[in-house]
Amino acid sequence: MHMVRIAVAGASGYAGGEVLRLLLAHPDVEIGALTAGGSAGTTLGEHQPHLLPLADRVLLDTTPETLAGHDVVFLALPHGHSAALAARLGDETVVVDCGADHRLTDPAAWERWYGGEHAGSWPYGLPELPGARDALRGTRRVAVPGCYPTAISLALFPALAAGLAEPSVVVTAVTGTSGAGRSLKPHLLGAEVMGSLSAYGVGGGHRHTPEIVQNLSGVAGRTVDVSFTPVLAPLPRGILASCSARTSASVDEVREVYAKAYADEPFVHLLPEGVWPTTAATLGANTVHLQATVDPDAGRLIVVAAIDNLTKGTAGAAVQCMNLALGLPETAGLPLTGVAP
Amino acid sequence: MHMVRIAVAGASGYAGGEVLRLLLAHPDVEIGALTAGGSAGTTLGEHQPHLLPLADRVLLDTTPETLAGHDVVFLALPHGHSAALAARLGDETVVVDCGADHRLTDPAAWERWYGGEHAGSWPYGLPELPGARDALRGTRRVAVPGCYPTAISLALFPALAAGLAEPSVVVTAVTGTSGAGRSLKPHLLGAEVMGSLSAYGVGGGHRHTPEIVQNLSGVAGRTVDVSFTPVLAPLPRGILASCSARTSASVDEVREVYAKAYADEPFVHLLPEGVWPTTAATLGANTVHLQATVDPDAGRLIVVAAIDNLTKGTAGAAVQCMNLALGLPETAGLPLTGVAP
Amino acid sequence: MHMVRIAVAGASGYAGGEVLRLLLAHPDVEIGALTAGGSAGTTLGEHQPHLLPLADRVLLDTTPETLAGHDVVFLALPHGHSAALAARLGDETVVVDCGADHRLTDPAAWERWYGGEHAGSWPYGLPELPGARDALRGTRRVAVPGCYPTAISLALFPALAAGLAEPSVVVTAVTGTSGAGRSLKPHLLGAEVMGSLSAYGVGGGHRHTPEIVQNLSGVAGRTVDVSFTPVLAPLPRGILASCSARTSASVDEVREVYAKAYADEPFVHLLPEGVWPTTAATLGANTVHLQATVDPDAGRLIVVAAIDNLTKGTAGAAVQCMNLALGLPETAGLPLTGVAP
Amino acid sequence: MHMVRIAVAGASGYAGGEVLRLLLAHPDVEIGALTAGGSAGTTLGEHQPHLLPLADRVLLDTTPETLAGHDVVFLALPHGHSAALAARLGDETVVVDCGADHRLTDPAAWERWYGGEHAGSWPYGLPELPGARDALRGTRRVAVPGCYPTAISLALFPALAAGLAEPSVVVTAVTGTSGAGRSLKPHLLGAEVMGSLSAYGVGGGHRHTPEIVQNLSGVAGRTVDVSFTPVLAPLPRGILASCSARTSASVDEVREVYAKAYADEPFVHLLPEGVWPTTAATLGANTVHLQATVDPDAGRLIVVAAIDNLTKGTAGAAVQCMNLALGLPETAGLPLTGVAP
């Protein structure tokens, strides 16, 4: 088979860098154009010194012309940019959008949470969600999920799909700071982040909320209420989502449902009973580690999921979907082992 | 007034060290015997190099004899040791127990969660809880609350007391590693902790759960179900508790109740609307920063509280209660300002 | 005595915030105007939530008018701003400049390292340096030292003054990220800093080098060559300076010289033989912890000093010098104990 | 070619875990016996949850019998254990010792620094050192270098070999905490490590010193004095070594020598002029990033090198040497890209 030629728009950011890190180890891929916004004209090495084999590559402007002529184009851009670019790239190109533009199916939800005109939805890049994998095979367009919705949807859908949990869920998800990207904001400075924990977007303020609602309502067959509180913690990567809902099921019923749901999934790992996930075990890997239990005193199901927000939460999912779109083995180029300690 | 002469049992640990740090700045206190277990015979400086003025003090064995003759004795020991020591110290001594032995009023709860015989309960050292302050004035015995129960009880009691929240609460609280003390366990090693988030004691497994239930049920006047998930994060100090419950109240009603509950409290600070707490702002301070809101989509009250687990969560509360027990100004020696960044 | 009324210019930054944290605990000080640049008009609480008692203070513009009428004005500004402001404040005001403008005595050195016209030098705010304390008593102007020069000068001057070390020193100093201030630069983002170590300003590129040369050459009575490499590490505060020079002295001679040099210094602590400093022991304290030894195989003296860059390295020194300038006890308001763990 | 069957002794530790992480991605390797000390009988997943594909493997006792029958045996054990084991494994087995037993060629140095009888020296596993690669091709025994000696030797040997630096070097190397292994010592607890910097083994006290002396003296053709100060910093992985020596060479001469020395080395990367290394760029990679300059004021050469102490500093070197011993491509299974941010 010929090598798949890819381009990355937004190569100087965290998501773009992680796409490249994974693709450098992908057996079937050849790395073409790397583009950026304000950093065009500089070398990749100035922004991503860890990507040694690409250090001397010069970043081009992000335009339909520089991105043309590739089999796959990864877009790692702020929201609002992908629809116009994709339209210019043509249907023969696989466009994998790491941004939010095409995740929501409901134009009203888009308008409420992001504002502006809805660009339409693309096949949703979470293959483990019921029905999603089939829609991704052979597709030319992929909407890569948000990092929080990935962890939270995988933590909760099996119980909701099986009717084991009430459709009202409470989630507190703790995350490292790379999820906010490379934006220069005071609260993301190292001196602010280290030694501190902070909540943000509380009370329905985070834009990932409607995406979580969409995913969980889809599998539950009814509207699921989602109370979502994100917490920023002092680490570069990682999401630990603590998810709960009222249940009358037993631990055994719950674990059986999860074991069955993920039995054939290469990247989702239900830990042995009594073992709880750590994000370090997923660092740099495309894996989801999870555990589920029931608190009989509180009458609640509790599921904790750990992912690397940049790998399974963004770039790993993007590559996984590219594999599905192109008919490659779904796991090609995707690490199952984390980097720890 | 004469200086209050104090002793600290467990001076080589984190809680004991923090008690000493605060008391070194207390205007009315003179530091007497410092005792330890296995470290007896060494100097305090070997264990607590930050306590420079006490660096040359030699640690004594923890016995009734070494602790005798002080006005106040702080016990920072593993659970199970305080009842026998306190009995030997006599009623003229104020005994402030930083451990768990006398927190629970229900012997059955003690037996279920800790095992062994219940040593009885002492006045509970959370002055901000309704009724608690009066019981602490002039007392000779204090049970200092656990760090999680402090943050969570203060986050939730005003809403429960006012009937604004259903008596079924969900809490995920993220903490630094000093809460586990100086115990040598593999999962507390720096290389394991840094760069990782992990859940533990999930599903009703943490011993602070019955203490939270006791506090909240007491103010609610009925049993409150508590679903509590603690998360370990890479920082030395700090607890950020994300707490929620179903509500039909509005944000304004909720904020009014909290503003009123804490109007006269010197250490509890309701942040301006829209501002969410960070643990860094409480580092080394005896303060609680909190914020409350309502998520109308999810129909839930959400309250986030930040404390320093070693200060307001342990040693600061111990000193605050000593002040009440002795009739000193409640705020004496207790910092309102954190150390940031 | 009447309360000393102070103003802080640059109150929204790290240095200004630390000055305020210390002054809130100073028994003789009353806090007046707080000023800022772009943040004027906002409250201090938006920038420094840890300074709870000042949270509602509104930041004023930094002008001679807003700063007038105070006994002491602390300037925590980028370099180049203090001379003009100080001229407008008049000689009756004590001006304590936390910036670099008046540290260097040699106009040529100023021009080489900072550029622009030299504003002249003020009494140098490192009282522990031979001769410095006398110049600070009663002064109306203070040039607070840089954080690195504080740690390194105190680590090396006793040996150089005693002729125990050759006048050619090699220093690698590791620092937390608050030393760079609150500037929004990509390499200071939390995601970049955590999990990484990096060198910068290597090979004579750091502006603190001429200040170190000036201090050490002054005590040695001859030019001292200084090779200085700063390293950025993932922590908010702290400098650990590893300093060495050729020597033929013995460990005992060296330790005797250091013990004597610092015998009467309240803030400089020579650790017991064999114990090496940690920055955590100095967190938030105005202390310097140091240790000295001789490596006989390499023929070198090695001195390691730990400070908190924001306290003894900046704001603590500023307050210490204010105390000297006003004839207050030198240690007033300055903590000897760190916040650990 | 048939798959190389390997065993790892010490699979529950950090070095053993990293060997396995790399070998899981090695195209020519099949993983056989995994052994441990006290953890024998447990599964690997309990200790190394990031090594998902091996999670269910049960750890065996470390004995000649369990290790027999493999093509390559990696020893990741405390020093003192490898000679006896290797003798029992026979000459047909490649034994790669990640410990210190066979690194030093001088029995007197061994006795001084480690004590006990010298077990003899094995080919030294730093292929980039002059002469070392040839000795490693086809060898049955490898002594993997220490992590500090790797970084420091590669930073300094080109200048010393070219006569551009005086044979008296000063090194301060900052490291993450995984270098100390998984040993349960109070100063390695997360709460102690985070937010702190500390020096240790200062003044010729670190056991890696004689190994550095051996390497540098070998290439210089005369005894090189080494002043080595290690510093512990709050990160899991990474060494940043700041190395200097007197020189009269120019920057251009120095950079030319380094460029030439590493022109054909796949893992050693001299950064573009003016760019300084960060350890994050090497995280999980077998790479060395370095930069060299001359400080004309101080008359010193300064070289800074960054590595991942567990990869190029230990396990990556072990795999690189296995490749040489077996005649495989030297770079097989070894990542060139780090995991950042």
PDB file of N, CA and C in Angstrom, chain D residues 192-217:
ATOM      1  N   GLU D 192       7.140  16.136  50.184  1.00  0.00           N
ATOM      2  CA  GLU D 192       8.466  16.722  50.433  1.00  0.00           C
ATOM      3  C   GLU D 192       9.081  17.255  49.152  1.00  0.00           C
ATOM      4  N   VAL D 193       8.839  16.542  48.075  1.00  0.00           N
ATOM      5  CA  VAL D 193       9.518  16.822  46.815  1.00  0.00           C
ATOM      6  C   VAL D 193       8.889  18.013  46.091  1.00  0.00           C
ATOM      7  N   MET D 194       7.560  18.014  46.060  1.00  0.00           N
ATOM      8  CA  MET D 194       6.879  19.067  45.297  1.00  0.00           C
ATOM      9  C   MET D 194       7.091  20.411  45.988  1.00  0.00           C
ATOM     10  N   GLY D 195       7.374  21.427  45.210  1.00  0.00           N
ATOM     11  CA  GLY D 195       7.617  22.729  45.804  1.00  0.00           C
ATOM     12  C   GLY D 195       8.960  22.870  46.473  1.00  0.00           C
ATOM     13  N   SER D 196       9.884  21.946  46.222  1.00  0.00           N
ATOM     14  CA  SER D 196      11.194  22.063  46.869  1.00  0.00           C
ATOM     15  C   SER D 196      12.333  21.686  45.932  1.00  0.00           C
ATOM     16  N   LEU D 197      13.465  22.283  46.186  1.00  0.00           N
ATOM     17  CA  LEU D 197      14.724  21.924  45.533  1.00  0.00           C
ATOM     18  C   LEU D 197      15.711  21.584  46.643  1.00  0.00           C
ATOM     19  N   SER D 198      16.508  20.543  46.440  1.00  0.00           N
ATOM     20  CA  SER D 198      17.480  20.197  47.480  1.00  0.00           C
ATOM     21  C   SER D 198      18.733  19.617  46.859  1.00  0.00           C
ATOM     22  N   ALA D 199      19.851  19.891  47.488  1.00  0.00           N
ATOM     23  CA  ALA D 199      21.118  19.306  47.051  1.00  0.00           C
ATOM     24  C   ALA D 199      21.402  18.081  47.904  1.00  0.00           C
ATOM     25  N   TYR D 200      22.138  17.144  47.345  1.00  0.00           N
ATOM     26  CA  TYR D 200      22.501  15.958  48.138  1.00  0.00           C
ATOM     27  C   TYR D 200      23.803  15.396  47.610  1.00  0.00           C
ATOM     28  N   GLY D 201      24.469  14.610  48.420  1.00  0.00           N
ATOM     29  CA  GLY D 201      25.734  14.002  47.985  1.00  0.00           C
ATOM     30  C   GLY D 201      26.739  15.040  47.514  1.00  0.00           C
ATOM     31  N   VAL D 202      26.739  16.213  48.159  1.00  0.00           N
ATOM     32  CA  VAL D 202      27.587  17.318  47.721  1.00  0.00           C
ATOM     33  C   VAL D 202      29.031  17.105  48.180  1.00  0.00           C
ATOM     34  N   GLY D 203      29.953  17.644  47.413  1.00  0.00           N
ATOM     35  CA  GLY D 203      31.347  17.619  47.847  1.00  0.00           C
ATOM     36  C   GLY D 203      32.021  16.285  47.626  1.00  0.00           C
ATOM     37  N   GLY D 204      31.617  15.603  46.562  1.00  0.00           N
ATOM     38  CA  GLY D 204      32.273  14.335  46.269  1.00  0.00           C
ATOM     39  C   GLY D 204      31.588  13.175  46.939  1.00  0.00           C
ATOM     40  N   GLY D 205      30.316  13.331  47.268  1.00  0.00           N
ATOM     41  CA  GLY D 205      29.644  12.283  48.004  1.00  0.00           C
ATOM     42  C   GLY D 205      28.815  11.348  47.153  1.00  0.00           C
ATOM     43  N   HIS D 206      28.639  11.621  45.870  1.00  0.00           N
ATOM     44  CA  HIS D 206      27.748  10.798  45.054  1.00  0.00           C
ATOM     45  C   HIS D 206      28.536   9.706  44.335  1.00  0.00           C
ATOM     46  N   ARG D 207      27.984   8.496  44.368  1.00  0.00           N
ATOM     47  CA  ARG D 207      28.683   7.328  43.805  1.00  0.00           C
ATOM     48  C   ARG D 207      28.874   7.382  42.296  1.00  0.00           C
ATOM     49  N   HIS D 208      28.201   8.290  41.637  1.00  0.00           N
ATOM     50  CA  HIS D 208      28.438   8.399  40.203  1.00  0.00           C
ATOM     51  C   HIS D 208      29.720   9.173  39.889  1.00  0.00           C
ATOM     52  N   THR D 209      30.306   9.830  40.898  1.00  0.00           N
ATOM     53  CA  THR D 209      31.501  10.638  40.645  1.00  0.00           C
ATOM     54  C   THR D 209      32.662   9.816  40.049  1.00  0.00           C
ATOM     55  N   PRO D 210      33.020   8.673  40.635  1.00  0.00           N
ATOM     56  CA  PRO D 210      34.163   7.933  40.049  1.00  0.00           C
ATOM     57  C   PRO D 210      33.879   7.466  38.621  1.00  0.00           C
ATOM     58  N   GLU D 211      32.644   7.223  38.307  1.00  0.00           N
ATOM     59  CA  GLU D 211      32.299   6.798  36.940  1.00  0.00           C
ATOM     60  C   GLU D 211      32.491   7.959  35.959  1.00  0.00           C
ATOM     61  N   ILE D 212      32.123   9.154  36.396  1.00  0.00           N
ATOM     62  CA  ILE D 212      32.347  10.329  35.543  1.00  0.00           C
ATOM     63  C   ILE D 212      33.853  10.560  35.371  1.00  0.00           C
ATOM     64  N   VAL D 213      34.589  10.475  36.459  1.00  0.00           N
ATOM     65  CA  VAL D 213      36.052  10.640  36.397  1.00  0.00           C
ATOM     66  C   VAL D 213      36.652   9.618  35.433  1.00  0.00           C
ATOM     67  N   GLN D 214      36.203   8.393  35.534  1.00  0.00           N
ATOM     68  CA  GLN D 214      36.720   7.323  34.671  1.00  0.00           C
ATOM     69  C   GLN D 214      36.473   7.624  33.194  1.00  0.00           C
ATOM     70  N   ASN D 215      35.254   8.042  32.901  1.00  0.00           N
ATOM     71  CA  ASN D 215      34.918   8.309  31.497  1.00  0.00           C
ATOM     72  C   ASN D 215      35.708   9.493  30.952  1.00  0.00           C
ATOM     73  N   LEU D 216      35.738  10.576  31.714  1.00  0.00           N
ATOM     74  CA  LEU D 216      36.372  11.788  31.201  1.00  0.00           C
ATOM     75  C   LEU D 216      37.898  11.645  31.175  1.00  0.00           C
ATOM     76  N   SER D 217      38.452  11.004  32.169  1.00  0.00           N
ATOM     77  CA  SER D 217      39.905  10.805  32.175  1.00  0.00           C
ATOM     78  C   SER D 217      40.310   9.915  31.006  1.00  0.00           C
TER      79      SER D 217
END
